[in-house]
Coordinates of C-alpha atoms in Angstrom, one line a residue:
X137 CA -26.2 -25.4 -48.9
X138 CA -29.5 -25.1 -50.6
X139 CA -33.0 -23.7 -50.0
X140 CA -35.9 -25.8 -51.2
X141 CA -38.9 -24.1 -52.8
X142 CA -42.0 -25.2 -54.7
X143 CA -43.1 -21.7 -55.5
X144 CA -44.9 -18.8 -53.9
X145 CA -48.6 -19.3 -53.0
X146 CA -50.9 -16.9 -54.9
X147 CA -54.6 -16.2 -54.5
X148 CA -56.4 -17.9 -57.4
X149 CA -58.8 -15.1 -58.0
X150 CA -56.0 -12.6 -58.4
X151 CA -54.6 -14.5 -61.3
X152 CA -57.9 -14.6 -63.0
X153 CA -58.7 -10.9 -62.3
X154 CA -55.3 -10.0 -63.6
X155 CA -55.8 -11.9 -66.8
X156 CA -59.3 -10.5 -67.4
X157 CA -58.0 -7.0 -66.6
X158 CA -55.0 -7.5 -68.8
X159 CA -57.3 -8.5 -71.7
X160 CA -60.0 -5.8 -71.3
X161 CA -57.6 -3.0 -70.2
X162 CA -55.2 -3.6 -73.0
X163 CA -58.0 -4.0 -75.5
X164 CA -59.5 -0.6 -74.6
X165 CA -56.2 1.2 -74.3
X166 CA -54.9 -0.1 -77.6
X167 CA -58.2 0.7 -79.3
X168 CA -57.2 4.3 -78.6
X169 CA -53.7 3.7 -79.8
X170 CA -54.5 1.9 -83.1
X171 CA -57.3 4.1 -84.3
X172 CA -54.6 6.7 -84.8
X173 CA -52.8 4.3 -87.2
X174 CA -55.9 3.7 -89.3
X175 CA -56.6 7.4 -89.4
X176 CA -53.0 8.2 -90.4
X177 CA -53.3 5.7 -93.3
X178 CA -56.6 6.9 -94.6
X179 CA -57.3 10.5 -93.4
X180 CA -54.7 12.5 -91.6
X181 CA -52.6 13.2 -94.7
X182 CA -55.5 15.2 -96.1
X183 CA -56.5 17.0 -92.9
X184 CA -53.4 17.9 -90.8
X185 CA -50.7 18.6 -93.4
X186 CA -50.2 21.0 -96.3
X187 CA -51.3 19.4 -99.6
X188 CA -48.4 17.9 -101.5
X189 CA -46.5 14.7 -102.3
X190 CA -45.0 14.5 -98.8
X191 CA -48.3 14.6 -96.9
X192 CA -48.6 10.8 -96.7
X193 CA -45.0 10.4 -95.6
X194 CA -45.6 13.0 -92.8
X195 CA -48.8 11.3 -91.8
X196 CA -47.0 8.0 -91.5
X197 CA -44.3 9.7 -89.5
X198 CA -46.9 10.8 -86.9
X199 CA -47.5 7.1 -86.2
X200 CA -43.8 6.7 -85.4
X201 CA -43.7 9.7 -83.2
X202 CA -45.5 7.8 -80.4
X203 CA -42.8 5.2 -80.6
X204 CA -40.2 7.8 -79.8
X205 CA -42.1 8.6 -76.7
X206 CA -42.6 5.0 -75.7
X207 CA -39.0 4.4 -74.4
X208 CA -39.4 7.6 -72.2
X209 CA -42.7 6.3 -71.0
X210 CA -41.1 2.9 -70.4
X211 CA -38.4 4.6 -68.2
X212 CA -40.9 6.7 -66.2
X213 CA -43.5 3.9 -65.8
X214 CA -40.9 1.3 -65.2
X215 CA -39.3 3.4 -62.5
X216 CA -42.7 4.1 -60.8
X217 CA -43.9 0.6 -61.2
X218 CA -40.8 -1.0 -59.7
X219 CA -40.8 1.5 -56.8
X220 CA -44.5 2.1 -55.9
X221 CA -46.4 -0.8 -57.5
X222 CA -47.8 -2.0 -60.9
X223 CA -51.4 -1.1 -60.2
X224 CA -51.0 2.6 -59.7
X225 CA -49.0 3.0 -62.9
X226 CA -51.5 1.0 -65.0
X227 CA -54.2 3.4 -63.8
X228 CA -52.1 6.4 -64.9
X229 CA -51.4 4.9 -68.3
X230 CA -55.1 4.6 -68.9
X231 CA -55.9 8.2 -68.0
X232 CA -53.0 9.5 -70.3
X233 CA -54.2 7.4 -73.2
X234 CA -57.9 8.2 -72.9
X235 CA -57.4 11.9 -72.5
X236 CA -55.0 12.3 -75.3
X237 CA -57.1 10.2 -77.7
X238 CA -60.3 12.2 -76.9
X239 CA -58.4 15.5 -77.5
X240 CA -57.2 14.3 -80.9
X241 CA -60.9 14.0 -81.8
X242 CA -61.4 17.7 -80.9
X243 CA -58.5 19.1 -82.9
X244 CA -59.0 21.7 -85.6
X245 CA -57.5 20.9 -89.0
X246 CA -54.7 22.4 -91.1
X247 CA -57.2 24.5 -93.1
X248 CA -58.5 26.0 -89.9
X249 CA -55.3 26.8 -87.9
X250 CA -52.4 26.1 -90.3
X251 CA -49.1 24.7 -88.9
X252 CA -50.5 24.6 -85.4
X253 CA -52.6 21.5 -86.5
X254 CA -49.7 19.1 -87.1
X255 CA -47.9 20.4 -84.1
X256 CA -50.9 19.7 -81.8
X257 CA -51.5 16.2 -83.3
X258 CA -47.8 15.3 -82.8
X259 CA -47.9 16.5 -79.1
X260 CA -51.0 14.4 -78.4
X261 CA -49.5 11.4 -80.2
X262 CA -46.4 11.8 -78.0
X263 CA -48.6 11.5 -74.9
X264 CA -50.2 8.4 -76.4
X265 CA -46.7 7.0 -76.7
X266 CA -45.8 7.8 -73.1
X267 CA -48.9 5.8 -72.0
X268 CA -48.3 2.9 -74.3
X269 CA -44.7 2.7 -73.1
X270 CA -45.9 1.6 -69.7
X271 CA -49.1 -0.3 -70.6
X272 CA -48.3 -3.7 -71.9
X273 CA -45.0 -4.2 -69.9
X274 CA -46.9 -3.3 -66.7
X275 CA -49.9 -5.4 -67.5
X276 CA -47.6 -8.3 -68.5
X277 CA -45.5 -8.0 -65.4
X278 CA -48.5 -7.8 -63.1
X279 CA -50.3 -10.8 -64.7
X280 CA -47.1 -12.9 -64.7
X281 CA -46.5 -12.3 -61.0
X282 CA -50.0 -13.3 -60.1
X283 CA -50.1 -16.4 -62.4
X284 CA -49.3 -20.0 -61.3
X285 CA -45.7 -21.0 -62.2
X286 CA -46.7 -23.5 -64.9
X287 CA -49.4 -21.3 -66.5
X288 CA -47.6 -18.0 -66.8
X289 CA -47.6 -17.9 -70.6
X290 CA -51.3 -18.8 -70.7
X291 CA -52.3 -16.0 -68.3
X292 CA -50.1 -13.3 -69.8
X293 CA -51.2 -14.2 -73.3
X294 CA -54.5 -12.6 -72.5
X295 CA -52.8 -9.3 -72.3
X296 CA -51.7 -9.7 -75.9
X297 CA -55.0 -11.1 -77.0
X298 CA -56.5 -7.9 -75.5
X299 CA -54.2 -5.8 -77.6
X300 CA -55.2 -7.7 -80.8
X301 CA -58.8 -7.3 -79.8
X302 CA -58.1 -3.6 -79.5
X303 CA -56.9 -3.6 -83.1
X304 CA -60.2 -5.4 -84.1
X305 CA -62.3 -2.8 -82.3
X306 CA -60.4 0.1 -83.8
X307 CA -60.6 -1.4 -87.3
X308 CA -64.3 -2.3 -87.0
X309 CA -65.1 1.3 -85.9
X310 CA -63.3 2.6 -89.0
X311 CA -65.2 0.4 -91.5
X312 CA -68.4 2.4 -91.4
X313 CA -66.5 5.6 -90.9
X314 CA -64.3 5.0 -94.0
X315 CA -67.5 4.2 -96.0
X316 CA -68.9 7.6 -95.4
X317 CA -69.1 10.2 -98.2
X318 CA -65.7 11.9 -98.5
X319 CA -67.0 15.3 -97.5
X320 CA -68.7 14.0 -94.3
X321 CA -65.8 11.8 -93.5
X322 CA -63.3 14.7 -93.6
X323 CA -65.7 17.2 -92.0
X324 CA -66.7 15.3 -88.9
X325 CA -66.9 11.5 -89.4
X326 CA -63.3 10.8 -88.6
X327 CA -63.7 12.3 -85.1
X328 CA -66.2 9.7 -83.9
X329 CA -63.7 6.9 -83.0
X330 CA -61.5 9.3 -81.1
X331 CA -64.4 10.9 -79.1
X332 CA -65.7 7.4 -78.2
X333 CA -62.5 6.9 -76.2
X334 CA -64.1 8.7 -73.2
X335 CA -66.4 5.7 -72.6
X336 CA -63.6 3.3 -73.2
X337 CA -61.4 5.0 -70.6
X338 CA -64.0 4.9 -67.9
X339 CA -64.7 1.2 -68.4
X340 CA -61.1 0.2 -68.3
X341 CA -60.3 2.4 -65.3
X342 CA -63.1 0.8 -63.2
X343 CA -61.8 -2.7 -64.0
X344 CA -58.2 -1.9 -63.2
X345 CA -59.2 -0.7 -59.8
X346 CA -60.2 -4.2 -58.8
X347 CA -56.6 -5.5 -59.1
X348 CA -54.2 -6.1 -56.2
X349 CA -50.4 -5.9 -56.1
X350 CA -48.7 -9.2 -56.9
X351 CA -47.4 -11.2 -53.8
X352 CA -43.9 -11.3 -55.1
X353 CA -43.7 -7.5 -55.4
X354 CA -45.4 -7.0 -52.1
X355 CA -42.7 -9.2 -50.4
X356 CA -39.9 -7.1 -51.8
X357 CA -41.7 -4.0 -50.6
X358 CA -42.3 -5.4 -47.1
X359 CA -38.6 -6.3 -46.8
X360 CA -37.7 -2.7 -47.7
X361 CA -35.7 -4.1 -50.7
X362 CA -37.3 -2.0 -53.4
X363 CA -34.5 -0.6 -55.7
X364 CA -34.0 3.1 -55.3
X365 CA -33.2 3.7 -59.0
X366 CA -34.3 0.7 -61.0
X367 CA -32.8 2.1 -64.2
X368 CA -29.3 2.2 -62.8
X369 CA -29.6 -1.3 -61.4
X370 CA -31.0 -2.6 -64.7
X371 CA -28.2 -1.3 -66.9
X372 CA -25.4 -2.0 -64.3
X373 CA -26.3 -5.7 -63.9
X374 CA -28.7 -6.7 -66.7
X375 CA -27.5 -4.7 -69.7
X376 CA -26.9 -7.8 -71.8
X377 CA -30.5 -9.0 -71.2
X378 CA -31.8 -5.5 -72.2
X379 CA -29.9 -5.8 -75.5
X380 CA -31.1 -9.3 -76.1
X381 CA -34.8 -8.6 -75.4
X382 CA -34.6 -5.5 -77.5
X383 CA -33.4 -7.6 -80.5
X384 CA -36.1 -10.2 -79.7
X385 CA -38.8 -7.5 -80.0
X386 CA -37.9 -6.3 -83.5
X387 CA -40.4 -8.7 -85.1
X388 CA -43.2 -6.3 -84.0
X389 CA -42.6 -4.3 -87.2
X390 CA -44.9 -6.9 -88.9
X391 CA -47.8 -5.4 -87.0
X392 CA -47.4 -1.8 -88.2
X393 CA -46.4 -2.8 -91.7
X394 CA -49.7 -4.7 -92.1
X395 CA -51.9 -2.3 -90.2
X396 CA -50.6 0.9 -91.8
X397 CA -48.3 0.4 -94.8
X398 CA -50.2 -2.6 -96.3
X399 CA -53.5 -0.9 -95.7
X400 CA -52.3 2.2 -97.6
X401 CA -50.7 0.0 -100.4
X402 CA -53.8 -2.1 -100.9
X403 CA -56.2 0.8 -101.1
X404 CA -54.2 3.5 -102.9
X405 CA -52.1 1.3 -105.3
X406 CA -53.9 -2.0 -105.9
X407 CA -57.4 -0.5 -105.6
X408 CA -58.8 -2.7 -102.9
X409 CA -61.8 -1.1 -101.2
X410 CA -61.0 0.5 -97.9
X411 CA -63.8 -1.3 -96.1
X412 CA -62.7 -4.7 -97.4
X413 CA -59.1 -4.2 -96.4
X414 CA -60.2 -3.1 -92.9
X415 CA -62.3 -6.2 -92.7
X416 CA -59.3 -8.4 -93.6
X417 CA -57.3 -6.8 -90.8
X418 CA -60.2 -7.1 -88.4
X419 CA -60.7 -10.8 -89.2
X420 CA -57.0 -11.6 -89.0
X421 CA -56.7 -9.9 -85.6
X422 CA -59.8 -11.6 -84.4
X423 CA -58.2 -15.0 -85.2
X424 CA -55.2 -13.8 -83.2
X425 CA -57.4 -13.2 -80.2
X426 CA -58.3 -16.9 -80.1
X427 CA -54.9 -18.1 -81.1
X428 CA -53.0 -16.3 -78.4
X429 CA -54.1 -18.3 -75.3
X430 CA -53.6 -21.6 -77.3
X431 CA -50.0 -20.5 -78.1
X432 CA -49.6 -19.6 -74.4
X433 CA -50.7 -23.1 -73.3
X434 CA -48.3 -24.7 -75.8
X435 CA -45.4 -22.6 -74.5
X436 CA -46.2 -23.6 -70.9
X437 CA -46.0 -27.3 -72.1
X438 CA -42.9 -27.4 -74.4
X439 CA -41.2 -24.1 -73.7
X440 CA -41.0 -20.5 -74.8
X441 CA -38.3 -20.9 -77.5
X442 CA -40.0 -23.4 -79.8
X443 CA -43.2 -21.5 -80.1
X444 CA -41.6 -18.1 -80.3
X445 CA -39.0 -19.0 -83.0
X446 CA -41.4 -21.1 -85.2
X447 CA -43.7 -18.1 -85.3
X448 CA -40.9 -16.0 -86.5
X449 CA -39.9 -18.4 -89.3
X450 CA -43.5 -18.5 -90.5
X451 CA -43.7 -14.7 -90.5
X452 CA -40.5 -14.5 -92.6
X453 CA -42.1 -16.5 -95.4
X454 CA -45.7 -15.4 -95.1
X455 CA -45.0 -11.7 -95.4
X456 CA -44.0 -12.3 -99.1
X457 CA -47.0 -14.4 -99.7
X458 CA -49.4 -11.8 -98.2
X459 CA -48.0 -9.0 -100.4
X460 CA -48.2 -11.2 -103.4
X461 CA -51.9 -11.8 -102.7
X462 CA -52.5 -8.1 -102.2
X463 CA -50.8 -7.3 -105.5
X464 CA -53.0 -9.8 -107.3
X465 CA -56.1 -8.3 -105.7
X466 CA -57.2 -11.9 -105.0
X467 CA -59.7 -11.3 -102.2
X468 CA -60.0 -14.9 -100.9
X469 CA -56.3 -15.3 -100.9
X470 CA -55.9 -11.9 -99.1
X471 CA -58.2 -13.2 -96.4
X472 CA -56.4 -16.6 -96.1
X473 CA -52.9 -15.2 -96.1
X474 CA -53.8 -12.4 -93.7
X475 CA -55.3 -14.8 -91.2
X476 CA -52.2 -17.1 -91.4
X477 CA -49.7 -14.2 -91.2
X478 CA -51.4 -12.3 -88.3
X479 CA -53.7 -14.8 -86.7
X480 CA -51.3 -17.7 -86.6
X481 CA -47.6 -16.8 -87.4
X482 CA -47.4 -13.4 -85.8
X483 CA -49.5 -14.4 -82.8
X484 CA -47.4 -17.5 -82.1
X485 CA -44.6 -15.1 -81.3
X486 CA -46.5 -12.1 -80.1
X487 CA -48.5 -13.9 -77.5
X488 CA -45.4 -15.5 -75.9
X489 CA -43.4 -12.4 -75.3
X490 CA -45.6 -11.0 -72.4
X491 CA -44.3 -14.0 -70.4
X492 CA -40.9 -14.6 -72.1
X493 CA -39.6 -11.0 -71.9
X494 CA -40.3 -10.2 -68.2
X495 CA -39.2 -13.7 -67.3
X496 CA -35.7 -12.6 -68.3
X497 CA -35.5 -10.1 -65.4
X498 CA -35.7 -10.4 -61.6
X499 CA -38.7 -8.9 -59.8
X500 CA -36.9 -5.7 -58.6
X501 CA -36.3 -4.4 -62.1
X502 CA -38.8 -6.5 -64.0
X503 CA -41.2 -3.7 -65.0
X504 CA -38.3 -1.4 -66.0
X505 CA -36.5 -4.2 -67.9
X506 CA -39.5 -5.4 -69.8
X507 CA -40.7 -1.9 -70.6
X508 CA -37.4 -0.3 -71.7
X509 CA -36.2 -3.4 -73.8
X510 CA -39.6 -3.7 -75.5
X511 CA -39.9 0.0 -76.3
X512 CA -36.4 0.2 -77.8
X513 CA -37.4 -2.6 -80.1
X514 CA -40.7 -1.0 -80.9
X515 CA -39.0 2.2 -82.1
X516 CA -38.3 0.4 -85.4
X517 CA -41.9 -0.8 -85.5
X518 CA -43.2 2.7 -85.1
X519 CA -41.2 4.0 -88.0
X520 CA -41.7 0.9 -90.2
X521 CA -44.4 2.6 -92.3
X522 CA -42.3 5.7 -92.9
X523 CA -39.2 3.5 -93.6
X524 CA -41.3 1.4 -96.0
X525 CA -42.4 4.5 -97.8
X526 CA -38.7 5.4 -98.3
X527 CA -37.7 1.9 -99.3
X528 CA -40.1 1.8 -102.2
X529 CA -38.2 4.7 -103.7
X530 CA -41.2 6.5 -105.2
X531 CA -42.5 3.3 -106.9
X532 CA -45.7 2.6 -105.0
X533 CA -45.9 -1.0 -106.4
X534 CA -42.4 -1.9 -105.2
X535 CA -43.3 -3.9 -102.1
X536 CA -40.4 -6.4 -102.2
X537 CA -38.0 -4.2 -100.2
X538 CA -40.7 -3.7 -97.5
X539 CA -41.2 -7.5 -97.2
X540 CA -37.5 -8.1 -97.0
X541 CA -37.2 -5.4 -94.3
X542 CA -39.8 -7.3 -92.3
X543 CA -38.1 -10.7 -92.9
X544 CA -34.7 -9.4 -91.7
X545 CA -36.2 -8.0 -88.5
X546 CA -37.8 -11.4 -87.8
X547 CA -34.5 -13.2 -88.4
X548 CA -32.7 -11.0 -85.9
X549 CA -35.5 -11.7 -83.4
X550 CA -35.1 -15.4 -83.9
X551 CA -31.3 -15.3 -83.4
X552 CA -31.7 -13.3 -80.2
X553 CA -34.4 -15.7 -78.9
X554 CA -32.1 -18.7 -79.5
X555 CA -29.5 -17.1 -77.3
X556 CA -31.9 -16.4 -74.5
X557 CA -32.4 -18.8 -71.5
X558 CA -35.5 -21.0 -71.5
X559 CA -37.7 -20.0 -68.5
X560 CA -40.9 -22.1 -68.6
X561 CA -39.8 -24.4 -65.8
X562 CA -38.3 -21.7 -63.5
X563 CA -40.4 -20.7 -60.5
X564 CA -41.6 -17.1 -60.6
X565 CA -39.6 -16.1 -57.4
X566 CA -36.4 -17.2 -59.1
X567 CA -36.8 -15.7 -62.5
X568 CA -33.9 -13.5 -63.7
X569 CA -31.5 -14.6 -61.0
X570 CA -27.9 -15.6 -61.8
X571 CA -24.7 -16.2 -60.0
X572 CA -23.3 -12.7 -60.5
X573 CA -26.3 -11.3 -58.6
X574 CA -24.5 -12.4 -55.4
X575 CA -22.0 -9.6 -56.0
X576 CA -24.7 -7.0 -55.5
X577 CA -26.3 -8.5 -52.4
X578 CA -25.1 -11.7 -50.7
X579 CA -27.7 -14.3 -49.8
X580 CA -25.3 -16.6 -48.1
X581 CA -26.6 -16.0 -44.6
X582 CA -30.2 -16.9 -45.7
X583 CA -29.0 -20.0 -47.6
X584 CA -27.0 -21.3 -44.7
X585 CA -29.8 -20.8 -42.2
X586 CA -31.7 -23.9 -41.1
X587 CA -34.6 -24.8 -43.2
X588 CA -38.1 -24.1 -41.8
X589 CA -41.6 -25.0 -42.7
X590 CA -42.0 -21.7 -44.5
X591 CA -38.8 -22.0 -46.5
X592 CA -40.1 -25.1 -48.2
X593 CA -42.9 -23.3 -49.7
X594 CA -41.6 -19.8 -50.3
X595 CA -38.3 -18.1 -51.3
X596 CA -37.4 -15.2 -48.9
X597 CA -37.6 -11.9 -50.7
X598 CA -33.9 -11.2 -50.1
X599 CA -33.0 -14.2 -52.2
X600 CA -34.1 -12.1 -55.2
X601 CA -30.5 -10.7 -55.1
X602 CA -28.5 -13.9 -55.6
X603 CA -28.3 -17.6 -56.4
X604 CA -29.3 -19.8 -59.3
X605 CA -32.2 -22.2 -59.5
X606 CA -31.8 -25.9 -60.4
X607 CA -34.4 -28.6 -60.2
X608 CA -33.6 -31.9 -58.5
X609 CA -34.9 -35.4 -59.5
X610 CA -38.1 -34.9 -57.6
X611 CA -38.8 -31.6 -59.4
X612 CA -38.1 -29.5 -56.3
X613 CA -36.1 -26.3 -57.1
X614 CA -33.0 -25.6 -55.1
X615 CA -31.2 -22.2 -54.8
X616 CA -27.4 -22.5 -55.0
X617 CA -25.1 -19.8 -53.6

């Protein structure tokens, strides 16, 4: 027996509001998150740690601290999001990020309070990590569930474009700040980008309040089929998917290596001006903002795998070319290679995962699955600058091990992606379902029931627990027991 479906109807405005909110909310939240990375590369080593050769390594390590907290944030936010709804959790993540970022701008320095300074900055960075652990997975899941079936990658790509625009904002803010006289910069100038987060938080919070819960999640809630402990269900029935998506996300080390390690390498070793290097990063990420939706449209046409994997292959080669341009201090070449690496290669992969990763999980554990898998992968990205500092072995000019480290991570992501199922033709209501799901909850009674007018346009919520989707010759999807 089979149940025919052409997808779940969704209000058009919700999809657009979700995409705009995903863009603006992520941009403003990740503005907060990434100004910390710029400050760690340029300032924090001098302000929050005892003077010495290890101050830069410790400063880089504070960037990674947030990535330790991100899996915990993913567990908490994923649990709450899968039980109570995506919208409420996304409002919470904004408040956590905005408050912690503002307080970083208020902190006294090492010279003022000694060891309490690095302790406080680590605590606030941990709170940033908790927030970030739930932000992009929640925004991606919510946008995906609102989007039309054949435009999911396009709509969710705006969340990632928002994150890249957040990097642009944070970098642009630091260009005039980094150009200040050293005494003014260290005395008070560095605080400006952090204190400005108060305005950022209010704007993002107001926008997020306009959102509604996705129809597909509302149906699960109405049927009283919300999973009591999403984490248990996730690891009991979808552990292999968690491992695969974690491996797929390792490529994100490219981002922190460029925005933190390469920034420090170019300015302190090669002698590239701070403002110029920040401009390169801003321009490359601005290119990524425009490239993201284009990559999403392509993935909706030809599939997730081709776009995702080709982007990884390009990154593997371009990371060496980019560092070669930095070492030569060739400014035009730095701009070109930076744009190709970040604006094209990295974005081709990065803009697809907000659709591809949550599409691997069913709705009941989608937020948890996306968040936990991604944050496990991002642990490596968070400590990439510190690992890079260790890989160079005291030789500041030895960038080859760092580039190789990034290339290997991209290769692992590519292999994992090739092993993942293609999802671009699967209706949203059927994403993540497989035959073994019927062992958890049988859908046989619903499948054997006579077809109705409603069953031709909508999959009952209880079918989320079992069945597989196959398209017939007419393009209609059937659920098989």
